[in-house]
Amino acid sequence: MTKALLFKDIDEPGLTTLEVYKRRGGYESLRKALAMTPEQVLVELEASGLRGRGGAGFAMGKKVSFLPKGAIDKYLVCNADESEPGTFKDRELMQKSPHTLIEGIIIASYAAGANRSFIYIRGEYSRQADILDVALSEAREAGLVGEDILGSGHSLSLIVHRGAGAYICGEETGLLDSLEGKRGNPRLKPPFPANQGLYQGPTLINNVETLATVPTIIGMGGAEYAKLGTETSKGTKLVSISGHVQRPGNYEIELGIPAREIIYGLAGGPPEGRQVKCWFPGGSSSPVLLADDLDLPYDFDSMAKAGSMLGSGAIIVVDDSTPIIDVALKVARFYRHESCGKCTPCREGTNWTVKLLERIDRGDATPMDIEIIASECENIIGNCLCVLGDAMAMPIGSMIVKFREEFEAHLEATRARSDLGAIHA
Amino acid sequence: MPRPTPKTITFTIDGREVQAPENSMLVDAAKLGDVEIPVFCYEPKLGNPVGACRMCLVEIEGIPKLQTGCSTPVKDGMVVHTQSPRVKQAQEGVVEFLLLNHPLDCPVCDKGGECPLQDISFGWGAGTSRFVEEKRHFVKPVELSDHIAIDRERCIMCYRCVRYSQEISEDYELVIQERGAHSYIATFDGRPYDAPFSGNIIELCPVGALTSQPYRFKARPWDIEGSGTICTLCPSQCNVTLSVRDERVMRVLAREHPDVDDGWLCDRGRFAYPKLEEDRVTEPLLRDGGELRPVSWERALDEAASRLRRAGTRTGALAGGGTTNEEGLALARLMRDALGSPHIDSRPAGKLPLELHRALAEPSLQAKVPDLEFAHAVLILDCDPIADAPILDLRLRKGARRHGVKIVRAGREQLLDDAQRAALLEQLRSAGPAQGTSTDAEQAALEVVVLWHERLSAGSDGERAVRALLDLAATLGLSRIDGAGLLEITTHANGRGLREAGALPNAGPELSDVETQGLDAPGIAQALTDGELTALYLLDVDPTESDRERWVGAMERATSVIAHAPFLTEALREHSDVVFPAEAYPEKEGTVTHPDGRPQRVRRAVRHLGEVRDERQVLEELAARVTAAVRA
Amino acid sequence: MSDRVHQQIHARAREESLLNARVCVRTPKTNAIPPEVPPELREEIERHMALYPDTRSAALPALAAAQRLHGWCSPEAIEQVATVMGLTPAYLAAVASFYDMLETESIGRHDVYVCTNISCSLRGADRLYEAVRDAAGDDPDFNVRPFECLGACDIAPMASVDGVYVGPLTPDDVPRLLDDIRTGRPVLADKQLATRLVADPNANSQAFPAHPIEESAP
């Protein structure tokens, strides 16, 4: 069921060291890439059909090609701010195979013509950042990072930049502001980072897993990589699976296998006697799917067609022991906490949603309040400056639609116990 | 630098075709078709749009999501809807979100009645709220500074004030603390927001979160009338609106003039008004037994006329402060025609040869205020804009930040020393359009504005400095280049107008020749000290403020000091014999001339305080009395 | 150049009294004297500043360094960073208050972040957090906080102890956890994420309680 490319040697002892990494064929793809022209590398990346692994699923090769050509300062930023609840795949990669990421960054920077690069890693991952720093200094010493890499004429500086705890810095423009030493508020787009990103310069931003896949693609060839997966979702994907499953963890799968194989086959499904109530296919910001959806192929398009998204590839399973209101409150509180506050619908909407849900939970609500949640979530979706508002409103909206009866039943049950219920009874 | 020359395009909004400049923002372009798109955070003066409040969401055909009109540049053929059900729902949604935590205290809010949030709630909101929880609470109101109160519960987080602090005044003192629904506007560690232009945030605030402390609970919008005039407290001559209630100025607001003040006002201009009423001279005063005592106008005029008549040609006169062009002319006539004295001046710096005045006033050499923003380089010469003409400081920052204007500062020494002057020229030239490869044609296009202060021309080598300045201008070809030139900050608010009115020892109106050359300001002081002059007429000026040493003795020696003054300064209290109460600028009617040559109209907003009279009429009355007595 | 000039203009504006005393009263200036910066902190901040094309990028690492030294981003700590970086304290305070890991109030020396986000909560994190909070009590050495997803749902419910991830935890682990911190031993050595294999499916197996998310009192 699994297909190991990124995870091929993942538990090899000492893989974090340059020596072991090289022994396992590390940096061969870099040599191969540097022998090609940047354009040829780009052709391979485009041929691979690799889509961004951070959440949006945008074609990686195309993203590189958006950068303007010519001798201007260009930047490559690796988004290692993995903060979407349920997601922990990038952590695994950085912790166990930091050189894969570094190699991927060097190759991508070569294709993009970028000479300065940064890994923006969330502050909580301090041990992983330390591991990256050690690997990076080894790579620098070996002439893999720095001036005139392996005699290719390509130069690259790479800095590991630690965040300080803010989910919104995973949003690419929030990340850029944070990396510039500001509050991590998302920027208005356009301009897009490819034109005006870090320090106003053209900037390529990619997720850890995306960049870590680059050496594999160069190694096996873009066309070969593209044979894996489905027509529109090519290759393998790291899936973080957590919640009510017996074997939570990271699994590398070929895109397009049925979700059931991941949730039950790999992760063992919920414990004995319990059933899948709902599942988030791509982190807590993805609208929930139901047990009926378990046989859908796990790929970008199938998840979108089902009204959700593959997102970061983080599956969170909720079984039938948990009331949906608890799940909704957890999700809403998280996004309220993480809203940067810059735009109105997200700042006020996430706060209001929490208050409404709390009222439902307490038994101070009426059925009208369920309507209000649905309606104010609708007023959030699509109207915010960035996608954080949607990230709360969409899953909450999906829970209201799919578990309406449970919300109403909960409301009635709690109302009956409260004064409000007594008055209205 | 090239200034934007937009092309006109046609787009459709709510079914009507509208012509607008290409790439102007949709909210601005919509106005040209009489369509209003509501905004809170959008304020073009603050730089690029931020798209934060989401009030301006509109539907654009061909784009699936609603777009913010504040940040969408209009394109030819664009089809925009601002009244569709989708847009209406989004707008009502945003108004509802904004009002969730906004207190319903409009009846006691200073902003009530002139509040964009009120207006937009009525215009675009649903009229009801579905929010029944407890609203967010903050301690309120808190003093943000002596001038400004902040009510954080009313704040809708449009960031205008914060952007102002960061993008306009560039002090970075006003910031957002915390995140998300907890965020609020604050300073570091609760310290006062202490900045020279802080008051502008009151006007920027689209709700009643930032209010003026002195205006607090003083009036409601329906109690006041707005009266447009010019603030003549400094040579910036910012355009202002005075809010007047019962013949009293209740507050001062900026009245945007893009070519003068860009819509900003300094704190002195904004908050000085209560002082314009306090401690005023409100009736004529006459020295009697060593003390200044109130007398009738008749008595004061008689006394002044007789003293002036006695002194005759041995009278000196100075004009300054907010003296208008008309008053300057009247003073010159009193001196030259009635008293036959040529000793009149409005420049504390001292006399310059007339040919230099004329050379400096050469029309082709005049830079305008907006040129500061678009020049390749601005040379700030012997001048400190924030002290000399504060509002220009903001203009210089804007030019440097938005258009990359190179700012070079230099003093008189650098101008007078050959080697240093050459280095200065090099520095200015390096800001040119094509560095290193400049051909003659490109060099010719180097736009330099020299912002200099009158003090450059003071002292023994003042004349040499002005000649060097004119040389520099000639070397850079400033008179040939559009957008380049000289801009002189005068000591007095209407310094330029007074000169042109003939308040100079060596020039009549329009810098015309005069028969007899008079003494300049330092010369008058000397002559008074030496006893060669016996009377001094001071029109809204206390010369000890600019040159105490020279003038204290001179005033002491003068037989007669006749002052036209709104306030009794120490020197005037000590040394004047007759004091006429002068008008403060809100009481004045007349014209002034901006340092860049722009005529501006000062209009009366409130009636004269006490027995204050029109200054020009007083000067003419004096002239008449002096002349009549001579004839008699 | 122009930037520097503007800074100078600005500096002068603050020094000189723009506002004529006759017409306007100004608020008294506070803290005009720049604070002393400990040399090791200055050195560390300057090292970070040198890494970036724009020195302001060093704001987060600089604040983190000041926090390590002072225990939290106190006004004093922020003023020291501001002095070295040439930024206003207000700017840096705004930045610090944006990020969860930068503390704007005095806290204990040891960070114990207990993840209470969805995946951990589904496996008993709220109860775990309460257990840690109660066991730590008012010991000023601990900074126990419920935290958003720490990216280790594979070892849910989990905690990060001064950056070391441990899990899966039960309330029974709490006494040993705090004891390890107090005595300076590696925290729950057998439960550290670092020791966990990814590709061993059995490594993920664990029993977990069958109970709904329990909301803990904030």
Short mmCIF file of N, CA and C in Angstrom, two decimals, chain B residues 221-339:
data_model
loop_
_atom_site.label_atom_id
_atom_site.label_comp_id
_atom_site.label_asym_id
_atom_site.label_seq_id
_atom_site.Cartn_x
_atom_site.Cartn_y
_atom_site.Cartn_z
N PRO B 221 -21.72 67.81 15.49
CA PRO B 221 -21.57 68.34 14.12
C PRO B 221 -22.67 69.33 13.74
N TRP B 222 -23.86 69.17 14.33
CA TRP B 222 -24.92 70.09 13.94
C TRP B 222 -24.85 71.42 14.70
N ASP B 223 -23.94 71.50 15.66
CA ASP B 223 -23.76 72.77 16.37
C ASP B 223 -22.75 73.68 15.68
N ILE B 224 -21.97 73.08 14.80
CA ILE B 224 -20.81 73.83 14.30
C ILE B 224 -20.94 74.16 12.82
N GLU B 225 -20.20 75.18 12.45
CA GLU B 225 -20.09 75.50 11.03
C GLU B 225 -18.62 75.41 10.66
N GLY B 226 -18.35 74.96 9.46
CA GLY B 226 -16.97 74.87 8.99
C GLY B 226 -16.60 76.14 8.24
N SER B 227 -15.42 76.63 8.53
CA SER B 227 -15.00 77.85 7.86
C SER B 227 -13.59 77.65 7.33
N GLY B 228 -13.45 77.74 6.05
CA GLY B 228 -12.15 77.48 5.43
C GLY B 228 -11.25 78.69 5.49
N THR B 229 -10.00 78.48 5.92
CA THR B 229 -9.05 79.58 5.91
C THR B 229 -7.64 79.02 5.82
N ILE B 230 -6.66 79.87 6.08
CA ILE B 230 -5.27 79.45 6.01
C ILE B 230 -4.67 79.61 7.40
N CYS B 231 -3.96 78.58 7.85
CA CYS B 231 -3.25 78.69 9.11
C CYS B 231 -1.97 79.49 8.86
N THR B 232 -1.84 80.64 9.53
CA THR B 232 -0.64 81.44 9.29
C THR B 232 0.29 81.42 10.49
N LEU B 233 0.34 80.27 11.14
CA LEU B 233 1.28 80.14 12.26
C LEU B 233 2.69 79.83 11.79
N CYS B 234 2.84 79.44 10.52
CA CYS B 234 4.18 79.23 9.98
C CYS B 234 4.12 79.34 8.46
N PRO B 235 5.24 79.37 7.79
CA PRO B 235 5.22 79.58 6.33
C PRO B 235 4.60 78.43 5.54
N SER B 236 4.32 77.31 6.17
CA SER B 236 3.69 76.21 5.42
C SER B 236 2.32 76.63 4.90
N GLN B 237 1.67 77.52 5.62
CA GLN B 237 0.35 78.02 5.23
C GLN B 237 -0.62 76.92 4.85
N CYS B 238 -0.77 75.95 5.75
CA CYS B 238 -1.68 74.84 5.49
C CYS B 238 -3.11 75.34 5.40
N ASN B 239 -3.87 74.71 4.54
CA ASN B 239 -5.28 75.04 4.40
C ASN B 239 -6.05 74.33 5.51
N VAL B 240 -6.86 75.07 6.19
CA VAL B 240 -7.57 74.48 7.33
C VAL B 240 -9.06 74.81 7.28
N THR B 241 -9.82 74.00 7.96
CA THR B 241 -11.22 74.31 8.22
C THR B 241 -11.35 74.53 9.72
N LEU B 242 -11.91 75.64 10.09
CA LEU B 242 -12.15 75.89 11.51
C LEU B 242 -13.59 75.51 11.82
N SER B 243 -13.76 74.67 12.81
CA SER B 243 -15.12 74.36 13.26
C SER B 243 -15.51 75.42 14.26
N VAL B 244 -16.57 76.16 13.92
CA VAL B 244 -16.93 77.32 14.73
C VAL B 244 -18.28 77.10 15.39
N ARG B 245 -18.34 77.38 16.68
CA ARG B 245 -19.61 77.34 17.38
C ARG B 245 -19.72 78.61 18.20
N ASP B 246 -20.79 79.33 18.02
CA ASP B 246 -21.02 80.57 18.77
C ASP B 246 -19.81 81.49 18.72
N GLU B 247 -19.32 81.71 17.51
CA GLU B 247 -18.22 82.66 17.30
C GLU B 247 -16.93 82.24 18.00
N ARG B 248 -16.82 80.93 18.27
CA ARG B 248 -15.57 80.46 18.85
C ARG B 248 -15.06 79.28 18.05
N VAL B 249 -13.74 79.23 17.91
CA VAL B 249 -13.13 78.11 17.21
C VAL B 249 -13.13 76.91 18.14
N MET B 250 -13.76 75.83 17.70
CA MET B 250 -13.86 74.64 18.54
C MET B 250 -12.75 73.63 18.20
N ARG B 251 -12.33 73.67 16.95
CA ARG B 251 -11.24 72.77 16.55
C ARG B 251 -10.74 73.21 15.18
N VAL B 252 -9.59 72.67 14.81
CA VAL B 252 -9.00 72.97 13.51
C VAL B 252 -8.82 71.65 12.78
N LEU B 253 -9.30 71.61 11.54
CA LEU B 253 -9.17 70.41 10.73
C LEU B 253 -8.37 70.73 9.48
N ALA B 254 -7.74 69.73 8.93
CA ALA B 254 -7.04 69.93 7.67
C ALA B 254 -8.06 70.12 6.56
N ARG B 255 -7.75 71.00 5.62
CA ARG B 255 -8.60 71.17 4.43
C ARG B 255 -7.68 70.87 3.27
N GLU B 256 -7.73 69.66 2.79
CA GLU B 256 -6.71 69.15 1.89
C GLU B 256 -6.47 70.04 0.68
N HIS B 257 -5.22 70.41 0.51
CA HIS B 257 -4.80 71.06 -0.72
C HIS B 257 -3.57 70.30 -1.19
N PRO B 258 -3.71 69.53 -2.27
CA PRO B 258 -2.61 68.65 -2.68
C PRO B 258 -1.32 69.42 -2.96
N ASP B 259 -1.44 70.68 -3.37
CA ASP B 259 -0.23 71.42 -3.73
C ASP B 259 0.34 72.21 -2.55
N VAL B 260 -0.32 72.14 -1.41
CA VAL B 260 0.18 72.89 -0.26
C VAL B 260 0.51 71.95 0.90
N ASP B 261 -0.50 71.21 1.36
CA ASP B 261 -0.31 70.46 2.61
C ASP B 261 -0.57 68.98 2.46
N ASP B 262 -1.08 68.56 1.30
CA ASP B 262 -1.36 67.15 1.07
C ASP B 262 -2.41 66.61 2.05
N GLY B 263 -3.13 67.50 2.68
CA GLY B 263 -4.18 67.04 3.59
C GLY B 263 -3.73 66.82 5.02
N TRP B 264 -2.48 67.15 5.33
CA TRP B 264 -1.99 66.95 6.70
C TRP B 264 -1.90 68.28 7.42
N LEU B 265 -1.78 68.19 8.73
CA LEU B 265 -1.68 69.38 9.56
C LEU B 265 -0.76 69.03 10.72
N CYS B 266 0.07 69.97 11.12
CA CYS B 266 0.95 69.67 12.26
C CYS B 266 0.18 69.91 13.56
N ASP B 267 0.72 69.40 14.65
CA ASP B 267 0.00 69.51 15.91
C ASP B 267 -0.11 70.95 16.39
N ARG B 268 0.87 71.75 16.04
CA ARG B 268 0.78 73.15 16.44
C ARG B 268 -0.41 73.80 15.74
N GLY B 269 -0.50 73.57 14.45
CA GLY B 269 -1.62 74.15 13.70
C GLY B 269 -2.95 73.62 14.19
N ARG B 270 -2.96 72.36 14.59
CA ARG B 270 -4.22 71.73 14.97
C ARG B 270 -4.66 72.07 16.39
N PHE B 271 -3.69 72.14 17.29
CA PHE B 271 -4.08 72.25 18.70
C PHE B 271 -3.80 73.62 19.31
N ALA B 272 -3.29 74.55 18.52
CA ALA B 272 -2.93 75.85 19.09
C ALA B 272 -4.15 76.73 19.36
N TYR B 273 -5.30 76.40 18.73
CA TYR B 273 -6.39 77.37 18.72
C TYR B 273 -6.89 77.86 20.09
N PRO B 274 -6.91 77.01 21.12
CA PRO B 274 -7.41 77.58 22.39
C PRO B 274 -6.51 78.71 22.87
N LYS B 275 -5.22 78.56 22.54
CA LYS B 275 -4.27 79.59 22.96
C LYS B 275 -4.47 80.87 22.18
N LEU B 276 -5.11 80.77 21.03
CA LEU B 276 -5.34 81.98 20.24
C LEU B 276 -6.41 82.86 20.89
N GLU B 277 -7.10 82.30 21.86
CA GLU B 277 -8.10 83.10 22.58
C GLU B 277 -7.59 83.54 23.94
N GLU B 278 -6.65 82.74 24.47
CA GLU B 278 -6.20 82.99 25.84
C GLU B 278 -5.17 84.11 25.88
N ASP B 279 -5.16 84.87 26.95
CA ASP B 279 -4.14 85.89 27.18
C ASP B 279 -3.98 86.84 26.01
N ARG B 280 -5.08 87.08 25.32
CA ARG B 280 -4.98 87.98 24.18
C ARG B 280 -5.02 89.43 24.64
N VAL B 281 -4.42 90.27 23.83
CA VAL B 281 -4.64 91.70 24.00
C VAL B 281 -5.98 91.99 23.34
N THR B 282 -6.94 92.47 24.11
CA THR B 282 -8.28 92.64 23.54
C THR B 282 -8.71 94.10 23.47
N GLU B 283 -7.87 94.98 23.99
CA GLU B 283 -8.21 96.41 23.90
C GLU B 283 -6.92 97.21 23.79
N PRO B 284 -7.00 98.42 23.30
CA PRO B 284 -5.79 99.22 23.15
C PRO B 284 -5.17 99.50 24.52
N LEU B 285 -3.84 99.53 24.55
CA LEU B 285 -3.13 99.76 25.81
C LEU B 285 -2.18 100.95 25.64
N LEU B 286 -2.03 101.66 26.70
CA LEU B 286 -1.16 102.82 26.66
C LEU B 286 -0.30 102.82 27.92
N ARG B 287 0.99 103.14 27.76
CA ARG B 287 1.86 103.16 28.93
C ARG B 287 1.55 104.40 29.75
N ASP B 288 1.29 104.13 31.01
CA ASP B 288 0.89 105.23 31.89
C ASP B 288 1.51 104.94 33.23
N GLY B 289 2.46 105.77 33.62
CA GLY B 289 3.14 105.54 34.89
C GLY B 289 3.88 104.23 34.93
N GLY B 290 4.49 103.88 33.83
CA GLY B 290 5.29 102.66 33.78
C GLY B 290 4.48 101.42 33.48
N GLU B 291 3.17 101.50 33.51
CA GLU B 291 2.32 100.33 33.26
C GLU B 291 1.53 100.50 31.99
N LEU B 292 1.27 99.38 31.32
CA LEU B 292 0.36 99.45 30.18
C LEU B 292 -1.07 99.38 30.71
N ARG B 293 -1.86 100.40 30.36
CA ARG B 293 -3.25 100.41 30.86
C ARG B 293 -4.21 100.55 29.69
N PRO B 294 -5.37 99.89 29.84
CA PRO B 294 -6.37 99.96 28.77
C PRO B 294 -6.84 101.40 28.55
N VAL B 295 -6.99 101.75 27.28
CA VAL B 295 -7.54 103.06 26.92
C VAL B 295 -8.49 102.88 25.76
N SER B 296 -9.15 103.95 25.37
CA SER B 296 -10.06 103.88 24.23
C SER B 296 -9.23 103.85 22.94
N TRP B 297 -9.86 103.40 21.88
CA TRP B 297 -9.18 103.40 20.58
C TRP B 297 -8.78 104.82 20.21
N GLU B 298 -9.70 105.74 20.48
CA GLU B 298 -9.47 107.12 20.11
C GLU B 298 -8.17 107.61 20.75
N ARG B 299 -8.06 107.35 22.02
CA ARG B 299 -6.91 107.81 22.80
C ARG B 299 -5.63 107.17 22.28
N ALA B 300 -5.72 105.84 22.01
CA ALA B 300 -4.55 105.11 21.56
C ALA B 300 -4.11 105.57 20.18
N LEU B 301 -5.08 105.75 19.30
CA LEU B 301 -4.75 106.20 17.94
C LEU B 301 -4.12 107.58 17.97
N ASP B 302 -4.69 108.46 18.79
CA ASP B 302 -4.17 109.81 18.92
C ASP B 302 -2.73 109.80 19.40
N GLU B 303 -2.53 109.02 20.45
CA GLU B 303 -1.20 108.94 21.05
C GLU B 303 -0.20 108.40 20.04
N ALA B 304 -0.60 107.31 19.35
CA ALA B 304 0.30 106.69 18.38
C ALA B 304 0.59 107.66 17.24
N ALA B 305 -0.47 108.32 16.77
CA ALA B 305 -0.27 109.24 15.65
C ALA B 305 0.66 110.37 16.05
N SER B 306 0.47 110.87 17.24
CA SER B 306 1.32 112.01 17.62
C SER B 306 2.77 111.58 17.81
N ARG B 307 2.95 110.37 18.37
CA ARG B 307 4.32 109.87 18.53
C ARG B 307 4.97 109.65 17.16
N LEU B 308 4.22 109.08 16.24
CA LEU B 308 4.77 108.82 14.91
C LEU B 308 5.09 110.13 14.20
N ARG B 309 4.18 111.06 14.38
CA ARG B 309 4.38 112.35 13.72
C ARG B 309 5.65 113.01 14.24
N ARG B 310 5.85 112.89 15.52
CA ARG B 310 7.05 113.48 16.11
C ARG B 310 8.31 112.83 15.54
N ALA B 311 8.25 111.50 15.42
CA ALA B 311 9.44 110.79 14.94
C ALA B 311 9.62 110.97 13.43
N GLY B 312 8.51 111.00 12.70
CA GLY B 312 8.57 111.24 11.26
C GLY B 312 9.49 110.29 10.55
N THR B 313 10.47 110.84 9.85
CA THR B 313 11.39 110.00 9.07
C THR B 313 12.30 109.18 9.97
N ARG B 314 12.28 109.49 11.25
CA ARG B 314 13.14 108.72 12.16
C ARG B 314 12.37 107.54 12.79
N THR B 315 11.39 107.05 12.01
CA THR B 315 10.62 105.88 12.44
C THR B 315 11.11 104.65 11.67
N GLY B 316 11.19 103.53 12.37
CA GLY B 316 11.46 102.24 11.72
C GLY B 316 10.25 101.34 11.91
N ALA B 317 10.04 100.41 10.98
CA ALA B 317 8.89 99.51 11.11
C ALA B 317 9.27 98.09 10.71
N LEU B 318 8.69 97.16 11.43
CA LEU B 318 8.90 95.74 11.11
C LEU B 318 7.53 95.08 10.99
N ALA B 319 7.44 94.15 10.04
CA ALA B 319 6.20 93.38 9.91
C ALA B 319 6.53 91.90 9.97
N GLY B 320 5.61 91.13 10.51
CA GLY B 320 5.87 89.69 10.58
C GLY B 320 4.62 88.94 10.96
N GLY B 321 4.81 87.80 11.62
CA GLY B 321 3.68 87.00 12.08
C GLY B 321 2.75 86.65 10.96
N GLY B 322 1.48 86.79 11.22
CA GLY B 322 0.49 86.44 10.21
C GLY B 322 0.03 87.63 9.40
N THR B 323 0.85 88.67 9.34
CA THR B 323 0.49 89.88 8.59
C THR B 323 0.15 89.54 7.14
N THR B 324 -0.98 90.06 6.67
CA THR B 324 -1.41 89.74 5.30
C THR B 324 -0.74 90.69 4.32
N ASN B 325 -0.92 90.37 3.05
CA ASN B 325 -0.38 91.23 2.00
C ASN B 325 -0.95 92.63 2.10
N GLU B 326 -2.24 92.71 2.36
CA GLU B 326 -2.91 94.02 2.39
C GLU B 326 -2.39 94.86 3.56
N GLU B 327 -2.16 94.19 4.69
CA GLU B 327 -1.64 94.90 5.85
C GLU B 327 -0.20 95.35 5.59
N GLY B 328 0.55 94.50 4.88
CA GLY B 328 1.93 94.86 4.53
C GLY B 328 1.93 96.11 3.66
N LEU B 329 1.03 96.14 2.69
CA LEU B 329 0.93 97.30 1.80
C LEU B 329 0.57 98.55 2.60
N ALA B 330 -0.38 98.40 3.52
CA ALA B 330 -0.83 99.54 4.31
C ALA B 330 0.30 100.06 5.19
N LEU B 331 1.11 99.14 5.75
CA LEU B 331 2.22 99.57 6.58
C LEU B 331 3.25 100.32 5.74
N ALA B 332 3.52 99.77 4.52
CA ALA B 332 4.49 100.43 3.64
C ALA B 332 4.00 101.84 3.29
N ARG B 333 2.72 101.99 3.06
CA ARG B 333 2.19 103.32 2.73
C ARG B 333 2.30 104.27 3.93
N LEU B 334 1.98 103.74 5.11
CA LEU B 334 2.10 104.56 6.32
C LEU B 334 3.53 105.08 6.46
N MET B 335 4.49 104.16 6.24
CA MET B 335 5.88 104.53 6.42
C MET B 335 6.35 105.47 5.32
N ARG B 336 6.22 105.01 4.08
CA ARG B 336 6.82 105.77 2.98
C ARG B 336 6.04 107.05 2.68
N ASP B 337 4.69 106.93 2.60
CA ASP B 337 3.91 108.08 2.15
C ASP B 337 3.57 109.03 3.30
N ALA B 338 3.12 108.49 4.42
CA ALA B 338 2.66 109.37 5.49
C ALA B 338 3.83 109.92 6.32
N LEU B 339 4.78 109.00 6.63
CA LEU B 339 5.88 109.44 7.50
C LEU B 339 7.13 109.81 6.72
#
